[in-house]
XYZ file of C-alpha atoms in Angstrom:
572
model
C -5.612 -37.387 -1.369
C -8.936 -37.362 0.702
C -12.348 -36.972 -0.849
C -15.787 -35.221 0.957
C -16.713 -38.161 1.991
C -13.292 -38.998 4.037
C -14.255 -35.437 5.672
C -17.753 -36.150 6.660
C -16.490 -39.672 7.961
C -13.978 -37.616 10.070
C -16.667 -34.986 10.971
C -18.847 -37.816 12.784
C -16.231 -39.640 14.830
C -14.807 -36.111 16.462
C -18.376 -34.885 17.073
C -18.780 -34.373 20.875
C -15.315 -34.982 21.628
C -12.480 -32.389 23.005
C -11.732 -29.563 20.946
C -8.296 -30.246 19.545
C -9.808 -32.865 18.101
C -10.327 -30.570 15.449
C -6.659 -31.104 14.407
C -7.176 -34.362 12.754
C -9.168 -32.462 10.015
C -5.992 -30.694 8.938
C -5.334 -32.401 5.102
C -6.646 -31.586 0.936
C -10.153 -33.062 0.795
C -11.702 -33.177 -3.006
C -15.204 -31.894 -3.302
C -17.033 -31.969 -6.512
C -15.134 -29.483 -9.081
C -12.708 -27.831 -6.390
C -10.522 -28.955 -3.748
C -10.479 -27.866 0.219
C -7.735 -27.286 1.989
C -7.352 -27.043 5.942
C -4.418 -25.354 6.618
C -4.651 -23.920 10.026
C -6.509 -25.613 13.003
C -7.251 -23.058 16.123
C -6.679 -24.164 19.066
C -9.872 -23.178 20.909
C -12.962 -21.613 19.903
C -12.148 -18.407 21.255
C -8.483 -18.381 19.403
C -7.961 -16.779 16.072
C -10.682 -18.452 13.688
C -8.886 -21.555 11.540
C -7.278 -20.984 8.048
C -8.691 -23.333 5.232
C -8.188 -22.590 1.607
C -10.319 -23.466 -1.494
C -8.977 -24.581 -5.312
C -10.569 -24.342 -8.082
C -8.426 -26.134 -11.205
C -8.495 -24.075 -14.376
C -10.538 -26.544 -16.204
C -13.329 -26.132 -13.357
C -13.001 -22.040 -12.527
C -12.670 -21.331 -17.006
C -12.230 -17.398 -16.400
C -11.067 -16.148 -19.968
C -7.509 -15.981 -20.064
C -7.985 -12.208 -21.414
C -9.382 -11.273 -18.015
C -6.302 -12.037 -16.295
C -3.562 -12.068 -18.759
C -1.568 -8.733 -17.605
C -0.493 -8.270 -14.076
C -3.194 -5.395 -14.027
C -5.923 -7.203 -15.055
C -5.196 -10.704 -12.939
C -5.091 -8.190 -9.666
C -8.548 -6.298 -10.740
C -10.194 -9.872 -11.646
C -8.804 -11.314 -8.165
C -10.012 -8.200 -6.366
C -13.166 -8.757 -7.930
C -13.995 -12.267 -7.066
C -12.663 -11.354 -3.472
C -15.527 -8.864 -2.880
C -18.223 -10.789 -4.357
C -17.023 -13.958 -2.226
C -17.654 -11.514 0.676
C -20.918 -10.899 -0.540
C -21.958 -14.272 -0.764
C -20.637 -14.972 2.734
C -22.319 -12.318 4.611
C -25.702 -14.639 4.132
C -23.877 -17.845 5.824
C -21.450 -16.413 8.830
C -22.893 -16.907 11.907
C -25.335 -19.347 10.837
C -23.720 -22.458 12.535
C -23.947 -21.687 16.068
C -21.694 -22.453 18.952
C -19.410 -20.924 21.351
C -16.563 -18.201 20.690
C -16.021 -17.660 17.031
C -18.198 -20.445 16.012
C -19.690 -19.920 12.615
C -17.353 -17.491 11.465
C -16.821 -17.312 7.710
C -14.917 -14.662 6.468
C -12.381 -13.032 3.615
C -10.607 -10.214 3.341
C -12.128 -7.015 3.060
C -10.797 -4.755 0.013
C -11.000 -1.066 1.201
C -11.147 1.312 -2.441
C -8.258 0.584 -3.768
C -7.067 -2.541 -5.639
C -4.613 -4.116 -4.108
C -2.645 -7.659 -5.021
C -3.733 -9.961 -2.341
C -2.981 -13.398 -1.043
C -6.965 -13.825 -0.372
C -7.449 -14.445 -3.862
C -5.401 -15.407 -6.524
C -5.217 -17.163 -10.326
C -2.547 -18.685 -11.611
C -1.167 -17.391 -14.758
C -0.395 -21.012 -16.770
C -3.004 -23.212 -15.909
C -5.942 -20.868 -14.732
C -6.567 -22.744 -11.202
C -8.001 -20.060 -8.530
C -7.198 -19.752 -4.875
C -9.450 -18.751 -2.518
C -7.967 -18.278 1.127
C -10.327 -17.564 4.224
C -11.520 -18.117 7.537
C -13.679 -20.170 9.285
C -14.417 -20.261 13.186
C -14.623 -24.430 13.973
C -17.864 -24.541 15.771
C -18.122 -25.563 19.706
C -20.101 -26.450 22.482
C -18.266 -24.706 24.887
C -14.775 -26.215 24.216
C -16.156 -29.473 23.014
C -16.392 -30.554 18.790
C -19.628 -29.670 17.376
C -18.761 -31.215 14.009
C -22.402 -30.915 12.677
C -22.208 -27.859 12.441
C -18.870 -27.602 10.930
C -20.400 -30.013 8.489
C -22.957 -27.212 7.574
C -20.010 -25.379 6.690
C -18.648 -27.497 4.490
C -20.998 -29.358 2.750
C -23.992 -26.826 2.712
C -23.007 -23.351 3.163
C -19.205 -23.062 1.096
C -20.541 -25.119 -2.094
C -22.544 -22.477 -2.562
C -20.989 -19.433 -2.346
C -17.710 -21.543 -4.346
C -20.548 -22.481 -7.378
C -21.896 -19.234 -7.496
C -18.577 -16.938 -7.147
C -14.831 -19.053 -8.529
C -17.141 -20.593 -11.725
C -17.155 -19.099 -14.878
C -19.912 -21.084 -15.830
C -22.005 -19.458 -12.897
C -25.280 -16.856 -13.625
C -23.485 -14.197 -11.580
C -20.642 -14.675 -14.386
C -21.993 -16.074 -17.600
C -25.583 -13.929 -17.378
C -25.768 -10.618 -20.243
C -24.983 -8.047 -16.810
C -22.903 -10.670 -15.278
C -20.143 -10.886 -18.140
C -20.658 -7.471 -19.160
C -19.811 -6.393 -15.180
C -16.328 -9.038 -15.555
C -15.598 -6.762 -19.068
C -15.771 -3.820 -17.512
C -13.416 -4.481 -14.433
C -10.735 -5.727 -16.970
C -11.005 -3.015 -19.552
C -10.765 -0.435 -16.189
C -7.716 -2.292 -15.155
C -6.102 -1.720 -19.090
C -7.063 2.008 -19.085
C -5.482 2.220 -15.658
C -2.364 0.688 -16.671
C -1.909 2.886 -19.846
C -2.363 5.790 -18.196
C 0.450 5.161 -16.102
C 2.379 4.587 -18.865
C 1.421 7.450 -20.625
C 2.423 9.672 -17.885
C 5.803 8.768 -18.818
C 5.957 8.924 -22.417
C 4.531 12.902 -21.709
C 7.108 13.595 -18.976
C 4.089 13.759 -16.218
C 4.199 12.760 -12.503
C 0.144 12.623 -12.650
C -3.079 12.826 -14.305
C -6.173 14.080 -12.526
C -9.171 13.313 -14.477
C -12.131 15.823 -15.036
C -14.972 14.618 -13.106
C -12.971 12.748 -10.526
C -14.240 12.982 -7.121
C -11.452 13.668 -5.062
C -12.929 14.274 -1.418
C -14.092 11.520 0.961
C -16.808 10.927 2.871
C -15.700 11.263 6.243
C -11.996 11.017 7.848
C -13.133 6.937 8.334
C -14.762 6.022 4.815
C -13.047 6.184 2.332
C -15.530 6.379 -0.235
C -16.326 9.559 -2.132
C -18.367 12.470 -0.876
C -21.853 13.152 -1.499
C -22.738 16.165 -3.802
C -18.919 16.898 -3.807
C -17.555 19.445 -6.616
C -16.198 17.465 -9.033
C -12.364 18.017 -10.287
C -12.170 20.457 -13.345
C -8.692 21.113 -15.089
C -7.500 24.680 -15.678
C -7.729 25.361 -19.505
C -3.727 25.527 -19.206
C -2.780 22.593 -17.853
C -5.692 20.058 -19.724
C -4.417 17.187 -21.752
C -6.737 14.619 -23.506
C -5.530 11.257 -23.805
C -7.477 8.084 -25.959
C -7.756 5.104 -23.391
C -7.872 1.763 -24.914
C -11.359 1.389 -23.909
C -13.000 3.987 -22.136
C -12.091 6.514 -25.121
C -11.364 10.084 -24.968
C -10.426 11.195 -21.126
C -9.345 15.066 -20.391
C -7.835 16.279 -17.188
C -4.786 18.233 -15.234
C -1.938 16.531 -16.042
C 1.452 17.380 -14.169
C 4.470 17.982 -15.629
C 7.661 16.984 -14.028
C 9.560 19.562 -12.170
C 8.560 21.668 -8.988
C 4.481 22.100 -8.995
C 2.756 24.232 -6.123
C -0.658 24.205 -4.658
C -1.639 27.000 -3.144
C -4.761 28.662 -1.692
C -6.879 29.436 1.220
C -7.789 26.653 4.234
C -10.344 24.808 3.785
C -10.423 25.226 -0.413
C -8.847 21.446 -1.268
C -5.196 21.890 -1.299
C -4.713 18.889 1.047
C -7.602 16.851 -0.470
C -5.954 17.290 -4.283
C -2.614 16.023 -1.993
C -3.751 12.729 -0.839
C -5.628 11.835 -3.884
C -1.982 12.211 -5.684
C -0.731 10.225 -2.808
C -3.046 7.397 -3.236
C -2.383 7.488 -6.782
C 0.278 5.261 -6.841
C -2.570 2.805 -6.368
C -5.574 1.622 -8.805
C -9.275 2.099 -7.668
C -12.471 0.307 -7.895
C -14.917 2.115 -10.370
C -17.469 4.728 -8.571
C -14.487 5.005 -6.526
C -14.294 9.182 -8.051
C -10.503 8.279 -8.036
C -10.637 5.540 -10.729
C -8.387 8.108 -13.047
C -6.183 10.016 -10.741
C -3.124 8.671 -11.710
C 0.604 9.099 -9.933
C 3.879 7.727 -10.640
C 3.578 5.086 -8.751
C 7.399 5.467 -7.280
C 5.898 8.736 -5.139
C 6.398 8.894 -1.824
C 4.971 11.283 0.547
C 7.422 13.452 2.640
C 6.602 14.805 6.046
C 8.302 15.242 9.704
C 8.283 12.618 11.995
C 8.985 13.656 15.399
C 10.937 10.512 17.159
C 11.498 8.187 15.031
C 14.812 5.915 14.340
C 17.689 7.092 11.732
C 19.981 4.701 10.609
C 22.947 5.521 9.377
C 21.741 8.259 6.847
C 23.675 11.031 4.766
C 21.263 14.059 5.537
C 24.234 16.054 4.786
C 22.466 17.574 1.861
C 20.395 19.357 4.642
C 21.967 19.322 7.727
C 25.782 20.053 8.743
C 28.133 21.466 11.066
C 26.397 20.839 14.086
C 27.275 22.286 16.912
C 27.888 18.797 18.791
C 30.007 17.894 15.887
C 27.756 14.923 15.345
C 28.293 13.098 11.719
C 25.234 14.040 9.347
C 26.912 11.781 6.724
C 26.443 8.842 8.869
C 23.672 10.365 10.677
C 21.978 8.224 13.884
C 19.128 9.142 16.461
C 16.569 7.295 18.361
C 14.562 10.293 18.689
C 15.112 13.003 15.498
C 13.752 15.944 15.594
C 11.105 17.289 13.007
C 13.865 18.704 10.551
C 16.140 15.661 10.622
C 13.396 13.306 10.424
C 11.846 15.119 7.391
C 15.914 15.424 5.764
C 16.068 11.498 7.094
C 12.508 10.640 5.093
C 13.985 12.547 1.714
C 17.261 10.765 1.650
C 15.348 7.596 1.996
C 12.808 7.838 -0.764
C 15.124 8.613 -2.605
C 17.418 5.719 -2.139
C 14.140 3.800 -2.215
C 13.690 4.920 -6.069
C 11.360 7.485 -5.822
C 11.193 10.412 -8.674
C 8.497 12.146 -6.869
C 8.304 13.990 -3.371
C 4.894 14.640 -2.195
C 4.876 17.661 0.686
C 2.064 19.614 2.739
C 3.551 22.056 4.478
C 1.146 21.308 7.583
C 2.557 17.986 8.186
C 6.360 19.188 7.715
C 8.742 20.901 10.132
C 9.330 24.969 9.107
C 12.828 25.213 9.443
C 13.105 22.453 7.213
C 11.237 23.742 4.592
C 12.154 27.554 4.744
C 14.248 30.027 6.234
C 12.877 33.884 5.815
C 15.165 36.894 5.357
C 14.291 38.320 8.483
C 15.853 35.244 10.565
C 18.079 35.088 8.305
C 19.300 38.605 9.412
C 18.777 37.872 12.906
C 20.318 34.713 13.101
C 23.678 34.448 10.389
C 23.754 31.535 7.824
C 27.175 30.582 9.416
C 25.062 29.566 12.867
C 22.818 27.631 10.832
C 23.177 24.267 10.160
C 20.197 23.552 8.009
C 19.625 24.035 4.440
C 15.849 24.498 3.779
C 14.154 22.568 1.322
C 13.449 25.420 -0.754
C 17.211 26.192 -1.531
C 17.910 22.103 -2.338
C 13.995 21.011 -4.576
C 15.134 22.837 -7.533
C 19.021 20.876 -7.898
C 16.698 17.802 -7.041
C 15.120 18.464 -10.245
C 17.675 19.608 -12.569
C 20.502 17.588 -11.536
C 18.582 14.203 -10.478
C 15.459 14.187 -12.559
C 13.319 13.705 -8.986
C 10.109 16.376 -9.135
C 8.147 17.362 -6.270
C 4.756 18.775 -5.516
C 4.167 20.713 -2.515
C 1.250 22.036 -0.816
C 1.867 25.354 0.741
C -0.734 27.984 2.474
C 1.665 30.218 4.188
C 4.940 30.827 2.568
C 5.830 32.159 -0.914
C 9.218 31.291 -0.896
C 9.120 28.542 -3.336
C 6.874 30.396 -5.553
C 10.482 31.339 -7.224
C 11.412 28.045 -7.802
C 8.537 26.789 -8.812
C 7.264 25.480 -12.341
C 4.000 25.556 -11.821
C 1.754 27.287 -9.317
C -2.211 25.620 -8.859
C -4.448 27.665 -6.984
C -7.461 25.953 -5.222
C -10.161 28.245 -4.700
C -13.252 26.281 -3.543
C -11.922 23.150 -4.793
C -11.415 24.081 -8.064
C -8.019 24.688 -9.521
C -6.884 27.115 -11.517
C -3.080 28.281 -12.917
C -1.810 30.907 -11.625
C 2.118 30.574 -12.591
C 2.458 34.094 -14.397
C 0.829 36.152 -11.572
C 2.727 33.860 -8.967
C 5.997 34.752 -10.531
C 5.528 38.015 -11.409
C 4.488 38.476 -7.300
C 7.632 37.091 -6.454
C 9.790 38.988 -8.283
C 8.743 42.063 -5.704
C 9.893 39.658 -3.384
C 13.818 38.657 -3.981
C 15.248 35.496 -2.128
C 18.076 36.528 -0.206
C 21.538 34.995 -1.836
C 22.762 32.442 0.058
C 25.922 30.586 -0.910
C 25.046 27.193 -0.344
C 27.287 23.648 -1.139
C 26.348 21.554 -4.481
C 23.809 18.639 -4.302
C 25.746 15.475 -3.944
C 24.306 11.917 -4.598
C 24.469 10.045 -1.022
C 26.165 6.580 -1.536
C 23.598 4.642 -0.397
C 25.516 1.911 0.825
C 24.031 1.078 4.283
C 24.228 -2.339 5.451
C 21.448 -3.229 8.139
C 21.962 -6.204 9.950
C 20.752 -7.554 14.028
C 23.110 -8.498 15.999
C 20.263 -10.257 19.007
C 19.107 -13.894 17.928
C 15.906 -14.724 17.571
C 14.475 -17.856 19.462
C 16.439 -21.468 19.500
C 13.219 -23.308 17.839
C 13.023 -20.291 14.855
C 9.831 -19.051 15.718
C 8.988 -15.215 15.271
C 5.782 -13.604 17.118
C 4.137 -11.599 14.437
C 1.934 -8.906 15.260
C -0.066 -5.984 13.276
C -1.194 -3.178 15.102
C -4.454 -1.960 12.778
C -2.326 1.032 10.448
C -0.553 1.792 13.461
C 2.987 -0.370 13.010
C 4.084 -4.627 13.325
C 5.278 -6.011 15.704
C 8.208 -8.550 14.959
C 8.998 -10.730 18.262
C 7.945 -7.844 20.140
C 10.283 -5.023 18.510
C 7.400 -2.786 17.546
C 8.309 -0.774 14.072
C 5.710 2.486 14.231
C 4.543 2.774 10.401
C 1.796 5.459 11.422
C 3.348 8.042 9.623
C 3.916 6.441 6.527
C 1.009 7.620 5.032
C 0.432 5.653 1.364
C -0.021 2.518 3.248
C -3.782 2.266 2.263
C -4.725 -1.357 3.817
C -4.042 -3.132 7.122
C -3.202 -6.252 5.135
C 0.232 -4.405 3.669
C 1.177 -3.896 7.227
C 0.739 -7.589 7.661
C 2.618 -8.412 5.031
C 5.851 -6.038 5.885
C 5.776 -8.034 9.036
C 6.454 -11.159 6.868
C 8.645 -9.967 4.911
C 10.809 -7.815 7.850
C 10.805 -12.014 9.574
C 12.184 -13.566 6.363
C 14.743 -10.097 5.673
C 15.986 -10.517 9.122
C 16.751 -14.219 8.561
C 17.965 -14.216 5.385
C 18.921 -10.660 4.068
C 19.811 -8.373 6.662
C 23.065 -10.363 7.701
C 25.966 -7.591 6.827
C 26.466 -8.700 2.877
C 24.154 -6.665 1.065
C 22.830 -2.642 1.195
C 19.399 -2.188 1.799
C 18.932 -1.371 -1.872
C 20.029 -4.752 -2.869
C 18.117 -6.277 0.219
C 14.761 -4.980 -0.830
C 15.590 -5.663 -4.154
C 15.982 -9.019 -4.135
C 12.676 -9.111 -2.163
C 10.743 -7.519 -4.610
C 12.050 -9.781 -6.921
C 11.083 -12.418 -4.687
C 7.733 -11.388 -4.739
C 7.272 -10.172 -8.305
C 8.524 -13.719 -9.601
C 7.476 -16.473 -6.680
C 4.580 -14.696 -4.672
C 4.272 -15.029 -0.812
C 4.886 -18.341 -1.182
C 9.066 -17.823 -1.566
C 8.368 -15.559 2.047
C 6.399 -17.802 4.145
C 7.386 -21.110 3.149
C 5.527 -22.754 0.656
C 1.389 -22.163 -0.288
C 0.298 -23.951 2.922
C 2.203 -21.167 4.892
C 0.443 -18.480 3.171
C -1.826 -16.378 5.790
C -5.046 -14.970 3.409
C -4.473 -11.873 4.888
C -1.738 -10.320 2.897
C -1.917 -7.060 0.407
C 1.384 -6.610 -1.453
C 3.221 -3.551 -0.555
C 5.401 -1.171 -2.660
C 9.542 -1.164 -2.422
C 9.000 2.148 -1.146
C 7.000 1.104 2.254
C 9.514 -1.930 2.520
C 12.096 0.350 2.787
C 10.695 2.698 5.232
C 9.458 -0.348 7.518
C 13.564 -1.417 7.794
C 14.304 2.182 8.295
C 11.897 2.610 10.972
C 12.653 -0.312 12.769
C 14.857 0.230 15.850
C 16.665 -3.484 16.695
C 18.518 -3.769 13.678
């Protein structure tokens, strides 16, 4: 292994000369109480900036094993050190010059939530810390400016490592600095037993009073200004004792069928996609930190043209009049009702025991069917069951609850368990006068066929070959979709994807499913569950090849979004 000074020697005898030069540098080089690793050389200034990777041995980095000895806590502590790295950064990129991306130094960029990253990460045995970023090699046009690369190195990163990935440093070991460390674990603790807790109490989610639910504009993310904070209704508060933060009250929701209701405008959609984003954990002053979902909720809408595979949307769609099979159901361009039946099925074959619905973003005559056109047009001629006649056997018969948002129809008031009104983003219960309005209001009986478990035995495989040498264009397309050797998989409409960086990582893991999983042997369910595994047990590592293939750039996602990126994605 190389030391500093093997770098700086290298530094000076490139200096001036062409720009793949640059590619000698690629090794380990051992600096004083961490180790540098160049990974990734670009090939011109102007090319994606080059991937180097810093290590920090346990004995060096001497975090207390308590801050990252859960799952919870390691991903909060990483998260943390991620952000401050950024911090420390933001003095130095930039400030060796040159042409192109010269000067460059960056990290990932956490959005609210706290995600489990490949920018940062601590291993659980021995303690050593991983720090993956970028740095633009610096250039004179397309020639080696290796001094200032040296600034980098030797000046700039020592710095930021010292003061960020040590234990031992003042950020860290000062009164505020420890204290600050305390409080992100103990966070990450009362997050995790909450979740917990919602199923010991038979909840899908806890919304805590005080919690700031809107955000500041549709692109921040953080919380709104002098916005009304979350209060329970009297009848639906619970108060739970968190490990550390204490007593907490708020709404929790019960499993079953739960309504919000209310007037546009009045928070029915905001209360929505705080449950949605539930699943994940938030950064205190967040306003989220305690909204809490099962974290196997998916979000259900209509998506107008996307790709169905093989699925059994029997349960809502039959005897069509083509006499095309809805138990092996296929379309390159569904419609909004059997893209919305398509997108139940799924979650639920992807293990999801909640369904999260606005009635804005879903397709009408999927989710209700009035008496009136009922009248008009004869159940016989109809080949969709609504929603509203299938959510409650979903419940009773599967255990899988769902919460809807609905501002124009009342016909699932009657098979609702609970009814929330939002009234100027406050809630309040309004169950009893909900039901008792309903019964003026009888559902029309319509003999309908029994709920039936789909098999969930599809087998995805792709037939066209990918390149001779094995390589596989990756591409991410902001929150838009990947693109995997050019077939593009559109992902815009899953809507709990909270961070480009999962994207990234589906694309990663759709390359190593395609050559390794998808090849006719196992269903999808055991496909993605042997890549969760994967992940849960060996990291990104077990995906890309070993830690020197590992891009910084990754944010694990859930099973759920794994399986909807296979679902969605038309070539296999």
């Amino acid at each position: 292994m190389k030391n500093h000074q093997d770098l700086r020697q290298l530094l000076h005898q490139i200096d001036r000369k062409s720009y793949p030069a640059y590619k000698q540098l690629k090794d380990v080089y051992r600096f004083d109480g961490y180790f540098l690793s160049i990974d990734h050389v670009q090939g011109d200034p102007f090319a994606a900036p080059s991937k180097i990777s810093i290590q920090v041995p346990g004995s060096q980095a001497a975090f207390d094993e308590w801050l990252y000895g859960t799952k919870e806590k390691k991903t909060a502590l990483t998260d943390y050190l991620l952000r401050e790295f950024g911090r420390a950064l933001k003095g130095f990129s930039f400030q060796a010059k040159g042409s192109g991306k010269s000067g460059l130094m960056a990290v990932s960029h956490p959005g609210q939530e706290v995600l489990e990253r490949t920018a940062c990460d601590i291993e659980d045995k021995s303690g050593k810390v991983i720090l993956r970023m970028e740095v633009g090699f610096p250039a004179n046009g397309r020639t080696v400016n290796s001094r200032e690369l040296e600034k980098i190195f030797f000046d700039y990163l020592p710095v930021c490592v010292n003061k960020v990935l040590l234990s031992s440093s003042e950020l860290h070991s000062s009164p505020q600095g420890a204290k600050k460390l305390k409080q992100v674990a103990e966070l990450a603790e009362d997050q995790a037993f909450l979740r917990q807790e919602l199923k010991r109490l038979g909840l899908v989610a806890f919304v805590a009073n005080g919690a700031i639910l809107p955000r500041e504009s549709g692109v921040s993310q953080r919380p709104m200004k002098q916005a009304v904070p979350f209060q329970s209704p009297e009848e639906m508060e619970i108060t739970l004792q968190l490990p550390h933060h204490g007593a907490i009250s708020g709404m929790g929701i019960p499993k079953g069928v739960t309504m919000i209701v209310g007037g546009g405008y009045h928070g029915k959609s905001t209360l929505l996609k705080a449950l949605e984003l539930g699943v994940y954990n938030h950064v205190a002053g967040d306003g989220r930190e305690f909204v809490i979902t099962d974290d196997t909720a998916m979000k259900i809408r209509a998506e107008d043209g996307r790709s169905v595979k093989q699925a059994d949307i029997s349960l809502f769609i039959n005897n069509l009049p083509n006499g095309k099979d809805t138990v092996h159901f296929e379309t390159e361009d569904a419609s909004g009702s059997t893209s919305q039946a398509a997108n139940v099925v799924e979650a639920w074959e992807a293990g999801s025991q909640v369904f999260l619905i606005d009635e804005d973003t879903s397709a009408t005559n999927f989710m209700i069917r009035d008496e009136l056109m009922q009248r008009v047009v004869h159940q016989e001629l109809e080949p969709i069951t609504p929603f509203t006649m299938r959510v409650r056997e979903l419940y009773d018969q599967f255990g899988i609850s769902t919460v809807l948002v609905a501002g124009s129809s009342g016909s699932y008031f009657h098979v609702s368990d609970h009814v929330i009104q939002m009234n100027q983003y406050k809630p309040y219960e309004i169950t009893e006068l909900a039901k008792k309005e309903a019964a003026e209001f009888p559902l029309p009986s319509v003999p309908v066929m029994p709920v039936q478990r789909p098999a969930f035995d599809r087998v995805f495989r792709q037939d066209r070959k990918f390149g001779a040498d094995g390589r596989v264009k990756l591409k991410t397309m902001g929150m838009d979709g990947v693109s995997v050797n050019r077939d593009t998989i559109d992902l815009r409409y899953v809507e709990q994807l909270a961070d480009a960086e999962q994207l990234t990582a589906l694309a990663q893991i759709m390359k190593y499913m395609r050559m390794q999983v998808l090849d006719g042997r196992l269903t999808l369910q055991q496909a993605v569950g042997h890549v969760v595994k994967l992940l849960r047990e060996k990291g990104f590592e077990a995906i890309c090849g070993g830690s020197s293939g590992v891009p910084g750039n990754l944010a694990v996602p859930r099973a759920q979004e794994i399986f909807a990126c296979v679902n969605r994605w038309r070539e296999l």
